[in-house]
Structures are given as C-alpha cells and as structure tokens.
Coordinates of C-alpha atoms in Angstrom, one line a residue:
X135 CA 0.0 0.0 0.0
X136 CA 1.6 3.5 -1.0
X137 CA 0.6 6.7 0.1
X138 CA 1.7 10.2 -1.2
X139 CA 4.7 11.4 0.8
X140 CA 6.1 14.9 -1.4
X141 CA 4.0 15.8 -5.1
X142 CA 6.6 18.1 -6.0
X143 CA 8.8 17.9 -8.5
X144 CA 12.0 16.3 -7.8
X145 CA 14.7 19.4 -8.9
X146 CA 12.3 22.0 -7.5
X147 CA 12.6 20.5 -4.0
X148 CA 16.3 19.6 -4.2
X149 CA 17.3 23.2 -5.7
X150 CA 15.0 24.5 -2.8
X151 CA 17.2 22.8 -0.2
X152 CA 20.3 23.5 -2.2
X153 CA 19.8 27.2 -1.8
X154 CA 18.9 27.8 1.9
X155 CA 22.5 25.2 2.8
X156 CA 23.9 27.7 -0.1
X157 CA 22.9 31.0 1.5
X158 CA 24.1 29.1 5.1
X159 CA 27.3 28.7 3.5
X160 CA 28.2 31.3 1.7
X161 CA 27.3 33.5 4.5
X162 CA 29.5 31.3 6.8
X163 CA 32.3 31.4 4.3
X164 CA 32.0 35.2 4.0
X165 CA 32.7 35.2 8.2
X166 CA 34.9 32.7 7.8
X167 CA 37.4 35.2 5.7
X168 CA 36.3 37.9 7.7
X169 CA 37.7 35.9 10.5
X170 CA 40.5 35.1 8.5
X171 CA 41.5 38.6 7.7
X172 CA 41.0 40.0 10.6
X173 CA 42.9 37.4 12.9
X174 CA 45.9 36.3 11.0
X175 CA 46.6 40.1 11.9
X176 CA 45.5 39.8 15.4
X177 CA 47.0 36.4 16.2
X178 CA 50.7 35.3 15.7
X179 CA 51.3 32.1 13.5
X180 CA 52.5 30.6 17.4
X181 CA 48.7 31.6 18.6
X182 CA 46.8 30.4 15.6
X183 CA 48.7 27.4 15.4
X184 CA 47.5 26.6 18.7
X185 CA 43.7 27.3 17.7
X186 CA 44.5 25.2 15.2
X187 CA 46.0 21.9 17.1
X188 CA 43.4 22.8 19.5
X189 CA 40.9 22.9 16.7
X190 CA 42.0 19.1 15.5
X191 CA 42.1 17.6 18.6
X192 CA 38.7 18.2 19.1
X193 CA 37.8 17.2 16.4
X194 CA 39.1 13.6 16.5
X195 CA 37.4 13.4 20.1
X196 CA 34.0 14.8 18.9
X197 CA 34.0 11.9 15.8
X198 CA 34.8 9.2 18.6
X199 CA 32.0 10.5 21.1
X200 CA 29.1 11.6 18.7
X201 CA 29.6 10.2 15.4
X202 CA 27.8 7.2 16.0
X203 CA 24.7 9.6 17.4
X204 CA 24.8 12.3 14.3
X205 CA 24.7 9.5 11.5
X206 CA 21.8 7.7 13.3
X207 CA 19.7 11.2 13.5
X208 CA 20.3 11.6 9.7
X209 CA 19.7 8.0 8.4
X210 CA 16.6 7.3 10.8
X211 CA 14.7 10.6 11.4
X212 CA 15.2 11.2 7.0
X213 CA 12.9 8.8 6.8
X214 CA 9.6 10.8 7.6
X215 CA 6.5 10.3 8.1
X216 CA 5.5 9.3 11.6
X217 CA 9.4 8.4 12.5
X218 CA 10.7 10.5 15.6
X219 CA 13.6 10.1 17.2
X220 CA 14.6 13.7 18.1
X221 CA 14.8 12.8 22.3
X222 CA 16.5 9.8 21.9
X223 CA 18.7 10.9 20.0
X224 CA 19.9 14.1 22.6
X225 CA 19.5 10.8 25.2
X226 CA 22.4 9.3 23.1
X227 CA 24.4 12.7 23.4
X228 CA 24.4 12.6 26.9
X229 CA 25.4 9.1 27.2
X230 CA 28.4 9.9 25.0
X231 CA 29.4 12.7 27.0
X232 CA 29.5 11.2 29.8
X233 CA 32.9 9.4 28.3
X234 CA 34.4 13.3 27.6
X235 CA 36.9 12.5 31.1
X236 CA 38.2 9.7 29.5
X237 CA 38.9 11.3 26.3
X238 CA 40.8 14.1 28.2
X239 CA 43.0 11.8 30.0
X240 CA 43.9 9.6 26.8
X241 CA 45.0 13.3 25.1
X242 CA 47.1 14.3 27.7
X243 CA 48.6 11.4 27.9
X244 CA 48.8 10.4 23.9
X245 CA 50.0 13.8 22.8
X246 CA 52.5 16.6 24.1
X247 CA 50.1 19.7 24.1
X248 CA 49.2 20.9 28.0
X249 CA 46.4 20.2 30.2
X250 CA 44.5 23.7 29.7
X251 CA 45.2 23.1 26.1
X252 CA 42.9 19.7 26.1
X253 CA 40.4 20.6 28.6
X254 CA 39.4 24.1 26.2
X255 CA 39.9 21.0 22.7
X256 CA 37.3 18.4 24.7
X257 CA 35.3 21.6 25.4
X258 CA 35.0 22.4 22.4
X259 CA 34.4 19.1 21.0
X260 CA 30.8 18.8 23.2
X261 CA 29.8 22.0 22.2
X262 CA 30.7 20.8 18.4
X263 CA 28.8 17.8 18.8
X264 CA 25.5 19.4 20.1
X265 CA 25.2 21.9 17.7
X266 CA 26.1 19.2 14.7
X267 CA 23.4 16.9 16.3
X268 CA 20.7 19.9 16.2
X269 CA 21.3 20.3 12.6
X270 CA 21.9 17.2 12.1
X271 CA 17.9 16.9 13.1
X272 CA 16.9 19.9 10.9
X273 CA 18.3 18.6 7.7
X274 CA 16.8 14.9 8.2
X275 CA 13.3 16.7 8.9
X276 CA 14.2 19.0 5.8
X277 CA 13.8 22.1 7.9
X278 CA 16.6 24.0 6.0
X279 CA 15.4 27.4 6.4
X280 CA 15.8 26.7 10.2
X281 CA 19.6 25.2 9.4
X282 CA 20.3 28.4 6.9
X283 CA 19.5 30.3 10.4
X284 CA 21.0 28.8 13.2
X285 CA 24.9 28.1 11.1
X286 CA 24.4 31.9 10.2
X287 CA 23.6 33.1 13.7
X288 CA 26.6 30.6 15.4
X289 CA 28.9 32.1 13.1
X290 CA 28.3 35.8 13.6
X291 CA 28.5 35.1 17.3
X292 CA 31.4 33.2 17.5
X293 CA 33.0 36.1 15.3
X294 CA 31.5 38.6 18.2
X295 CA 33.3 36.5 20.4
X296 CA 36.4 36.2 19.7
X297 CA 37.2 39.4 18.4
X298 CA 36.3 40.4 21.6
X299 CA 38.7 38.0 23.5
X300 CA 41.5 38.6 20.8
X301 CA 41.4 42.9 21.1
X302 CA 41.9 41.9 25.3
X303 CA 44.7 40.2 24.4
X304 CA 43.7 36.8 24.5
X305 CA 45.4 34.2 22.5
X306 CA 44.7 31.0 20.9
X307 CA 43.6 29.2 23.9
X308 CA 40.5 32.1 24.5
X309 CA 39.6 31.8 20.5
X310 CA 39.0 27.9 21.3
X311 CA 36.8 28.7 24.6
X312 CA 35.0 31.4 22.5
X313 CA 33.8 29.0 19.6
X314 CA 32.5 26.4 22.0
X315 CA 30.8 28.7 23.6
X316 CA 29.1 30.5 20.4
X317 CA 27.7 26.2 20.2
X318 CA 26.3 25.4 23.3
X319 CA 24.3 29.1 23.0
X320 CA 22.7 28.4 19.2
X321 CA 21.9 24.9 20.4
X322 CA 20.2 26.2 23.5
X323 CA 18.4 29.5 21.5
X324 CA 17.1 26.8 18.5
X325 CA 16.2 23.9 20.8
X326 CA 12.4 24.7 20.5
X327 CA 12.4 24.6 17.0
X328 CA 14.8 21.5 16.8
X329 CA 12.2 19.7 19.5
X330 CA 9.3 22.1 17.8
X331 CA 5.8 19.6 18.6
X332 CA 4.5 17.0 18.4
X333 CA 7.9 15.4 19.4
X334 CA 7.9 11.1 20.7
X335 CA 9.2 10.1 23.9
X336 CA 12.6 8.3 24.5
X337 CA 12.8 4.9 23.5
X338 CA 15.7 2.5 24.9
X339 CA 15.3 0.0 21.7
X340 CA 16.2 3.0 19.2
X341 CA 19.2 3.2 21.4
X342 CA 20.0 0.0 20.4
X343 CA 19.0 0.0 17.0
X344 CA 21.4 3.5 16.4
X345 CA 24.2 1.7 18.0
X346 CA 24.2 -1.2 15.8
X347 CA 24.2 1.1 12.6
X348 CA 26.5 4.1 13.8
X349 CA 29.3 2.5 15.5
X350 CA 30.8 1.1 12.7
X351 CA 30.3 4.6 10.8
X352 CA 31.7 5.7 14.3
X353 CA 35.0 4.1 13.9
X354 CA 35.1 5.0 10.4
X355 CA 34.3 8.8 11.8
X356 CA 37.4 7.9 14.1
X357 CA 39.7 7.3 11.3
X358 CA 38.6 9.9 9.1
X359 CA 39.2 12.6 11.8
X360 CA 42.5 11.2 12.7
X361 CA 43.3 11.5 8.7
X362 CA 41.9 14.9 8.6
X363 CA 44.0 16.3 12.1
X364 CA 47.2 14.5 11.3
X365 CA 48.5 17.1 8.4
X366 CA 48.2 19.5 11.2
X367 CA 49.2 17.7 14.1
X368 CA 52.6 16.1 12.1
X369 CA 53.6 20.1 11.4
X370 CA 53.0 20.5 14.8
X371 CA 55.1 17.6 15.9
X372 CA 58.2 18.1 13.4
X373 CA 57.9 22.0 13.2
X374 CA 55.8 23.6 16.4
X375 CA 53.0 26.0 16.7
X376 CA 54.6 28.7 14.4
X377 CA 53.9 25.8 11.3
X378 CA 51.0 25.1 12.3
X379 CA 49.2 28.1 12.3
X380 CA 51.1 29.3 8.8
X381 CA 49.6 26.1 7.6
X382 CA 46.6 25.8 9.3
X383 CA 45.4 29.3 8.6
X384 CA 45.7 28.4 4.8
X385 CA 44.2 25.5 4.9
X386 CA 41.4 27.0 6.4
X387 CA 40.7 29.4 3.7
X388 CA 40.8 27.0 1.4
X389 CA 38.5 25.1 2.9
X390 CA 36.2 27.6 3.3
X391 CA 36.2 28.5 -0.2
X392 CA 35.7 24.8 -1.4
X393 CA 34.6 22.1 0.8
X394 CA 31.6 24.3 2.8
X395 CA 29.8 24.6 -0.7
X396 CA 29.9 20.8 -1.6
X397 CA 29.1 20.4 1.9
X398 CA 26.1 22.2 1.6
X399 CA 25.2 20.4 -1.5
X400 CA 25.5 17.3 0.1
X401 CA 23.2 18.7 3.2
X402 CA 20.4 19.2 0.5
X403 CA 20.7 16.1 -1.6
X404 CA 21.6 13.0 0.6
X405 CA 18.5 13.3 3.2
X406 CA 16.4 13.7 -0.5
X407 CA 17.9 10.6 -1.8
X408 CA 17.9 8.8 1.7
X409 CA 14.0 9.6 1.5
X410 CA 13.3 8.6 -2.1
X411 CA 15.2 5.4 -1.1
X412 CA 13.1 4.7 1.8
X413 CA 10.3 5.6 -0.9
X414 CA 10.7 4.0 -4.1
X415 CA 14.2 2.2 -3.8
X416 CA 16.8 2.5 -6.5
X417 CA 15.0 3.6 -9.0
X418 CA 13.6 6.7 -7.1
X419 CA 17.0 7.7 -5.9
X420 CA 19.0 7.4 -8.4
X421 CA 17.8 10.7 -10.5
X422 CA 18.7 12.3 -6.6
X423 CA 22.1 11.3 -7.1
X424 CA 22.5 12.0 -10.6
X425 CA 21.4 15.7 -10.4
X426 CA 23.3 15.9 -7.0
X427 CA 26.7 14.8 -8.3
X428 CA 26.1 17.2 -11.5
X429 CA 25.3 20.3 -9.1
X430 CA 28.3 19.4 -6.5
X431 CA 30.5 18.9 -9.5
X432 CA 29.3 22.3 -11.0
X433 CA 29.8 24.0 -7.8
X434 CA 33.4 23.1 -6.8
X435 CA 35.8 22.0 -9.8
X436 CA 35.3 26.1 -11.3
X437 CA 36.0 26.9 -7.3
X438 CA 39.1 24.7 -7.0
X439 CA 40.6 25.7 -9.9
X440 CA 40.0 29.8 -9.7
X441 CA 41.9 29.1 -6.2
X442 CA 44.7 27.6 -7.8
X443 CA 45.3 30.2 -10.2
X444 CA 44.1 33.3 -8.1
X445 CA 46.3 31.9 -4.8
X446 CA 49.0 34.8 -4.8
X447 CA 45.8 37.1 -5.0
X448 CA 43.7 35.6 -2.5
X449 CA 46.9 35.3 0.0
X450 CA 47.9 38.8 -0.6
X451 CA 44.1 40.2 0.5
X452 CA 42.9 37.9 2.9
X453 CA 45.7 37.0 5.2
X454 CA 47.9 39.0 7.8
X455 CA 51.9 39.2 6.4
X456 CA 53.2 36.8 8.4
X457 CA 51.2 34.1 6.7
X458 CA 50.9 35.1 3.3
X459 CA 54.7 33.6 1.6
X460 CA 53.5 30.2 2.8
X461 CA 49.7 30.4 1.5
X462 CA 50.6 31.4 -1.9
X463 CA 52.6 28.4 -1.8
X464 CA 50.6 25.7 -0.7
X465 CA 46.9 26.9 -1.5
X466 CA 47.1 25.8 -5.4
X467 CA 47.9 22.6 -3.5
X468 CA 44.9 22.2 -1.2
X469 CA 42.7 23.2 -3.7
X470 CA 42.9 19.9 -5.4
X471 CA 43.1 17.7 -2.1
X472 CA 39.4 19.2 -1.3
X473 CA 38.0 18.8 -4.4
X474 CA 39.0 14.8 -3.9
X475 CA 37.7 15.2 -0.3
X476 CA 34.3 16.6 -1.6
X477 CA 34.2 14.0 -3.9
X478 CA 34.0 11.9 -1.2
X479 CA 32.5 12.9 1.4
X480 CA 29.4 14.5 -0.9
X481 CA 28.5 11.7 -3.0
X482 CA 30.9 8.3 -2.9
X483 CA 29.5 8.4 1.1
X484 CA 26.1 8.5 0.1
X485 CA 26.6 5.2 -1.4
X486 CA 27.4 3.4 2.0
X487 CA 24.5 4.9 3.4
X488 CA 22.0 4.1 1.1
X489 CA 23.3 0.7 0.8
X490 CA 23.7 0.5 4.7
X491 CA 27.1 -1.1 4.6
X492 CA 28.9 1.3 7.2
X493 CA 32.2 -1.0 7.4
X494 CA 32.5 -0.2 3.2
X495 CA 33.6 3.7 5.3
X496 CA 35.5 2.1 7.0
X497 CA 37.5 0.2 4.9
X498 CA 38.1 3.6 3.3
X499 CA 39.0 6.1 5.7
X500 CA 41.5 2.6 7.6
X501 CA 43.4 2.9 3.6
X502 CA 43.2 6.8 3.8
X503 CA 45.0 7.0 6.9
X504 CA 47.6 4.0 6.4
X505 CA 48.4 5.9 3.0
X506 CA 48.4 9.2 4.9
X507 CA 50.8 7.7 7.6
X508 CA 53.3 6.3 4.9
X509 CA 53.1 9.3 2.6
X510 CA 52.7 12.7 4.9
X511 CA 55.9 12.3 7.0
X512 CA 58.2 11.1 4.5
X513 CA 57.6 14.4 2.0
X514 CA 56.7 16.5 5.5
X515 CA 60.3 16.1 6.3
X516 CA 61.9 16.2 2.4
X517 CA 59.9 19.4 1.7
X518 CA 58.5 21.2 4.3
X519 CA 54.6 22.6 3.9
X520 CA 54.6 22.5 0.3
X521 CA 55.2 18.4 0.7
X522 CA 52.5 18.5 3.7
X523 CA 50.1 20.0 1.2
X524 CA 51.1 17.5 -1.9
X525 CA 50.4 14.8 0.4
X526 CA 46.7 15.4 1.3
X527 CA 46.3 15.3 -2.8
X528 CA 47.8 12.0 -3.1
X529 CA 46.0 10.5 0.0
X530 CA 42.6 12.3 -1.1
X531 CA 42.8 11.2 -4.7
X532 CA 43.7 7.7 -3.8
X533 CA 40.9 7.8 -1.0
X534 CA 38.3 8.6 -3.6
X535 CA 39.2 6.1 -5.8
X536 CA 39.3 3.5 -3.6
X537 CA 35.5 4.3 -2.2
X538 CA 34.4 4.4 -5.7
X539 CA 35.3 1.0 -6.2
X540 CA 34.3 0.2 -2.9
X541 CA 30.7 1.7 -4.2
X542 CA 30.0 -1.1 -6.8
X543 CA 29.8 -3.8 -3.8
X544 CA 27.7 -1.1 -2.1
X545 CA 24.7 1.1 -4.1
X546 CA 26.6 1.9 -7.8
X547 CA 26.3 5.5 -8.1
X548 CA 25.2 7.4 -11.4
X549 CA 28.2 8.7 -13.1
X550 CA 27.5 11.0 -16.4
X551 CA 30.4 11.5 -18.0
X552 CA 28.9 14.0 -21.1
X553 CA 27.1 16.3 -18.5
X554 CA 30.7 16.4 -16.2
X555 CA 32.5 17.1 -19.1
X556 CA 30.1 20.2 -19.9
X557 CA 31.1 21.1 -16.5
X558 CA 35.1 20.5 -17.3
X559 CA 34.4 22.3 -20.7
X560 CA 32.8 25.7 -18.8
X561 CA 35.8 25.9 -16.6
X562 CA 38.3 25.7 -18.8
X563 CA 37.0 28.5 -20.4
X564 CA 37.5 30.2 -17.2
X565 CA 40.6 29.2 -16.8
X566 CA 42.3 30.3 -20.3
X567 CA 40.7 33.9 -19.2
X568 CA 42.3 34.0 -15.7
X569 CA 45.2 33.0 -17.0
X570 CA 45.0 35.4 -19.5
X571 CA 44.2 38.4 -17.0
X572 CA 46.8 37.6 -14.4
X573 CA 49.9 39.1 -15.8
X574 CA 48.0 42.1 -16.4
X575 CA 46.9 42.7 -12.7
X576 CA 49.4 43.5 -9.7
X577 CA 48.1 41.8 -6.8
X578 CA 46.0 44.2 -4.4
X579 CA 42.2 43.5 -3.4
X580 CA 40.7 45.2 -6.7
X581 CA 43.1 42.8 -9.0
X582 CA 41.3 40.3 -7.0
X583 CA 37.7 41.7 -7.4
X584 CA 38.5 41.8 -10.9
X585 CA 39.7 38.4 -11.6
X586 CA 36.9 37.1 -9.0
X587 CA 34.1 38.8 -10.9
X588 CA 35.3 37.9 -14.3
X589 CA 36.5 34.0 -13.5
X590 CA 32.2 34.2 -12.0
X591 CA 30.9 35.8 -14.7
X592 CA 32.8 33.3 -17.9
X593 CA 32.0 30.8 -16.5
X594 CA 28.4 31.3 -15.6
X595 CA 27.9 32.5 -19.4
X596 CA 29.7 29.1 -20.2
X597 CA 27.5 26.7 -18.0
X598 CA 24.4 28.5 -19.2
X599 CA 25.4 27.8 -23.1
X600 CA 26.4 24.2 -21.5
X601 CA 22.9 24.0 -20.0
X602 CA 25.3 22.5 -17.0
X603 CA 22.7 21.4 -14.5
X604 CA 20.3 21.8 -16.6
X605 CA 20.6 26.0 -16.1
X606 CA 19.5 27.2 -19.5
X607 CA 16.2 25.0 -19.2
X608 CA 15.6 26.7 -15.7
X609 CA 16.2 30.3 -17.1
X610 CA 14.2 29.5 -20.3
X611 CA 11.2 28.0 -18.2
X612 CA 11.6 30.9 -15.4
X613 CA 11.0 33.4 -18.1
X614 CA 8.3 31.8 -19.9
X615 CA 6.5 31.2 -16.5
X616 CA 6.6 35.1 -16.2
X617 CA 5.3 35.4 -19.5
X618 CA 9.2 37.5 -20.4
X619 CA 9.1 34.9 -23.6
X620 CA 7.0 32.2 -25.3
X621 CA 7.7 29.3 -24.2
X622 CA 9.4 26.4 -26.1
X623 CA 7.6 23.4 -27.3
X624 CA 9.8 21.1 -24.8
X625 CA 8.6 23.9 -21.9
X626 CA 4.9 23.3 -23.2
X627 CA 5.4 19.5 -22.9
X628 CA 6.8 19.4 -19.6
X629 CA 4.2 21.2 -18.1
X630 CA 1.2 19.1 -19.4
X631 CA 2.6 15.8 -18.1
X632 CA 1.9 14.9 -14.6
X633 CA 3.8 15.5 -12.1
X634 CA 5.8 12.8 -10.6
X635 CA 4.7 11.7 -7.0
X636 CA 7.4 10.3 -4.5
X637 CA 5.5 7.5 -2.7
X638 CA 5.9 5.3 -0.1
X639 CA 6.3 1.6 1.5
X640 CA 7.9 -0.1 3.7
X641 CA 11.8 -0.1 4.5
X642 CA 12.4 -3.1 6.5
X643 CA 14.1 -1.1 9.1
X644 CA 13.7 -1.7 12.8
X645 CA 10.4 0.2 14.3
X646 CA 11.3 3.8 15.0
X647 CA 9.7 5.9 17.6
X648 CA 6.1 7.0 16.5
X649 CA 5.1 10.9 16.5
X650 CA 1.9 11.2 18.3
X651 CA -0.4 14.2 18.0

C-alpha cells in the first residue's frame, strides 16, 4: 500500500534545499574570511597554530563520542512520516558525553600539548557535537530554512566572540573557549524549533537500533578525523606551533572557499535521496544522485581551480603578512586535495549509506590513513609545507578512488560523463581567461575583485550555453513562467505531463519511535 509522501517535482525541491545550505554557506564562508583577515593580523602564526591543534584535537574526540549519534539522527529521522527520534537521539548525546573525562586523560597522555590546552579542545568538542546533532535533526526533517539560520547566527556570534577575546589580548587558547561557547548558546536558543511539537518520547530499543548502525560509521568517523588532524598535528610535531598556524590558517581558507559549498550540497541532496530510497528504492533515488553529483561537480571544480590560479591574490588580500609567503605556496595545493575530499565525502558516502554497509567507510578512511601515515611524514620532512600540502592530494585522490570502487559492492552511483564534461568544458574556459588576465593585474584587493568577478561571470555565461545542471532550461522556463518569452515546445510539454509523485512503502528497518499528535 503506497501513500503520497512529497507531489513536488523532484529538482524543485532539491534546488530549494540547495539554496537555503547555499545562502548558510556562503554566508558562513564570507565570516569565515572575515575571521581570516582579521585574525591572521591579530594572532601570531604561534597563537593560531595553537587554535589550530586545539581545533584538530577536538575534532578527533568529537568523531569518537558523537559520530555514531549524528549518522543515526540523519539516516533514521530522514525517513519521515511518523518516525521521531529527536529525544533519543539528545539521550544518546548525553550518554556519549559522559565518556568526555576519558577522552581528556587519553590526550594528555597520547599527545604533548598541556592540560589547559585539552580541557578548552574536549570543550569544544561537546559544544561541536551538540550543535552538529541539532542540525543534524533539521536537515533529516528538511527544515533548511531553520539550518540556513542557526549556522548563520553561530557564526556571527562566534565572530563577536572572539574578536572580543583577541582585542583583550587573549590568544589562541580564549579563540577555542570562545567558539565552543558561540555552540552550546545556538543549540540552546534553537532547541524549541529543533524539538518544535508533536515530538515522541525516549525509547531505549532505538538506542540499540542506532548503536548497531552508527558505530561502525563511528569508527570509520574515528579514522577519518585522525586522517583529517594529522597534516596539522605532524607540522606540529616536526615543526611547532609557528607551522601550524602558517599552515593551518591556509588550509582554512581554502576550505572555506571549497569544501563548505559541496558540503552544503550534500546537506540538500543525501537526506532527499535517503527519503526517495526509503520511498521508491533505486530507482527513485538514483535521479537524486544523478542531479546531485552534476550540481556538487558544477559548484566546486570552477571553485578549485579559480583558487589555484588566483592563490597569490587571494593570500595577498585575505591574510595578515606573516602568513601570506607560505599560502601562496601551498593553497594551489589544497585546492585539489578538497575537491577529492568533496568527492567523497558529498556523493561516494552516500553510497554506503544508502546501501547500509557502514564498514565499506571504513575500509576507506582505515586505507586513507595508512596511506596518509606512509606518505605525509616522509615528503613533511623532504619538503616542508609545500610536501605536507602534496600529500593530502595523493592521499585524497587515492581515498576517492578506492570508495568508488568500494561503491560497486555497495549502491553503484550514477556517473554521467557527457554532462561532467560540460562542466570541465565551462571551466576551462575560465581558466584560459584568468590566465589570460593575471599578468595584467598587480596583486591588491581590486586585481582580485577583478579576476573574481570575471573567473564568475565566464564561467556562468559558459554553463548557461552548456545548459550545465540543466541551467538554460531553468532560465528559459523561469522566463516563460513570467510570460518574459514564449515558451518552447519542450517547456509546453513538460508542463502538461503529470507531475511525478514520490510515494511510499515499507523499508524493513527496525520500528522507530512514532510521532503522536
């Protein structure tokens, strides 16, 4: 027996997702280089590299306490309907923090940063997991407007925060303290609209049910964390704070500039395709992932490669002097070990999920960090940063082509080759233009605003003669909605067949909690 679940269209609900995580992120990224610019000129590279092992530690410790409690909250309360597992889930989150002593003695012990130095990393790993778990909750219940909200409202507060703490002179240490803070005060302001009625009680046998399907993840979440700290936490080790925070700072950026958008594309599209899944199996989610890899891919290889050739640029603006040598450096670098990463992360992990084979991760992220252990110190100590930075490209390439094949035991993904190459063809033709420009421009912040705004503009004109993500039919269908144009025969014949309706059965999965009114 099916019954109607969501009549609308299957790219007018994904793009409407897409663009509140968009606006969350872009508005988070613009903070994020606020924060960048303003305290690389605040902080010493010895200060910001401890924010930054700080930062890495807690993140390893928030991955073994709460990762096993975030994936559960995605895969189980995505499903809809009458499923409800918001208070067990936060009854998980306590039970996990209760282990937060533990994980304070094994980092004191395990690693040579100082007591104050852990106790501010494992506070700021609970307030990390809290928040995460809240909007963890608001994606799987598709509430994105109330996600767009709270990431922009955390962000602008942890800014407040610890500008405030850096003008009084505090370092590193105070910028940690600061951030948790900014999560455990957005958790606690959104909590009514995270737990908005009617919400099911606790129920021990989801407790059981979410450990037996996120602990594996969890010690996959273990691994990859460990991978992700341990660029940052080798230049610690061979080269100290000063290293770490040159490094770290521009790592940072381009993060920010890269992996938050395919994040925020992957917020949108997996809960949709976890959902059509539960719906309609394969065959309903597959057309998710297909669109979803063709937006992520659209969204981050133009990104990636306008960072590699605009790096001098972007160093030169954003960052204080003391950081700015070493960015230019290694930022053309990065770029391409986060467009693996997103690779990853935003679509080959989809594939585990859907298929429910958490250990596949696992396997991935345990090959990831043996080839980042044999790789990173070896060309750490030949080369300095610049080797550092080439091997998170090696170990991120050969991470996501490892869970691709691990993907055809799992759910095969879509893969389109002709509509990715529309997408390598649009950026190219960026990228002959930038490279074009550059000589012309002396590096200074309205060079940059000039080769920004053309690399945006090119390549926009490019994808829309593409039709990359299907953008020319939108604008064409847009206009002759307003009545700016006729509309075209395929426009007219679109709109007189039916609409598509995502329905449901049953999943086979172990009885959630039931909403009751």
């Amino acid at each position: 027996m099916y019954r109607v679940v969501n009549p609308e269209p299957i790219a007018e609900v994904m793009l409407s997702q897409t663009f509140h995580y968009s606006v969350a992120s872009v508005v988070s990224a613009a903070i994020g280089l606020l924060s960048a610019v303003v305290f690389t000129r605040l902080l010493s590279p010895d200060e910001y590299g401890v924010y930054v092992v700080g930062l890495s530690t807690a993140g390893i410790v928030s991955a073994l306490l709460f990762t096993w409690v975030r994936v559960a909250a995605l895969r189980f309360q995505s499903e809809g309907g009458t499923v409800d597992v918001r208070k067990t889930i936060f009854l998980a989150y306590l039970i996990s923090a209760l282990a937060a002593p533990i994980a304070l003695l094994v980092a004191t012990l395990a690693t040579s940063v100082s007591l104050e130095r852990n106790v501010a990393a494992i506070f700021f790993a609970l307030g990390l997991g809290l928040f995460e778990l809240g909007q963890e909750l608001l994606k799987a219940r598709l509430q994105s407007l109330a996600f767009m909200t709270a990431s922009i409202v955390r962000a602008c507060l942890a800014f407040t925060l610890c500008l405030a703490a850096a003008l009084l002179g505090g370092g590193g240490l105070y910028q940690l303290a600061m951030v948790a803070i900014t999560y455990f005060v957005t958790t606690t302001l959104f909590a009514s609209t995270i737990l908005r009625s009617p919400v099911a009680g606790p129920k021990l046998s989801d407790l059981r049910t979410f450990a037996a399907f996120g602990i594996p993840i969890t010690l996959s979440g273990i691994v990859f964390a460990i991978h992700a700290a341990l660029d940052r936490m080798l230049v610690f080790h061979f080269m100290g704070d000063h290293a770490a925070g040159q490094y770290g700072a521009s790592a940072d950026l381009v993060r920010q500039i890269i992996l938050i958008p395919a994040v925020s594309i992957a917020s949108a599209t997996i809960p949709l395709a976890l959902r059509a899944y539960a719906n309609g199996g394969a065959r309903e989610a597959r057309p998710h992932l297909e669109l979803s890899l063709e937006i992520l891919f659209a969204a981050v290889l133009p990104a990636v490669v306008g960072v590699a050739l605009t790096s001098s640029y972007i160093a030169g603006v954003i960052l204080g002097s003391e950081f700015r040598e070493t960015a230019a450096q290694i930022m053309p670098i990065l770029a391409f070990a986060w467009l693996f990463q997103s690779f990853s992360q935003s679509y080959i992990h989809a594939s585990f999920h859907l298929a429910k084979t958490p250990f596949m991760m696992m396997m991935q992220s345990i090959a990831m960090l043996i080839a980042n252990l044999l790789v990173m110190p070896v060309l750490l100590a030949r080369f300095g940063l610049i080797g550092a930075a080439a091997s998170l490209v090696i170990v991120e390439a050969f991470g996501a082509g490892f869970g691709w094949y691990l993907t055809r035991k799992a759910f095969p993904l879509p893969f389109n080759a002709f509509r990715l190459m529309r997408i390598v063809s649009a950026t190219a033709i960026m990228a002959l233009v930038l490279t074009f420009l550059k000589p012309l421009l002396p590096i200074g912040i309205v060079s940059f605003g000039v080769l920004a705004a053309t690399g945006c503009l090119v390549y926009v004109v490019a994808a829309f003669a593409f039709d990359v993500a299907g953008l020319r039919q939108a604008v064409i269908a847009y206009g002759a909605h307003r009545k700016l144009w006729p509309a075209s025969k395929s426009t007219r014949e679109a709109h007189a067949l039916p609409i598509p309706s995502i329905t449901a059965r049953s999943t086979g999965l172990p009885s959630m909690s039931i909403r009751k009114p």
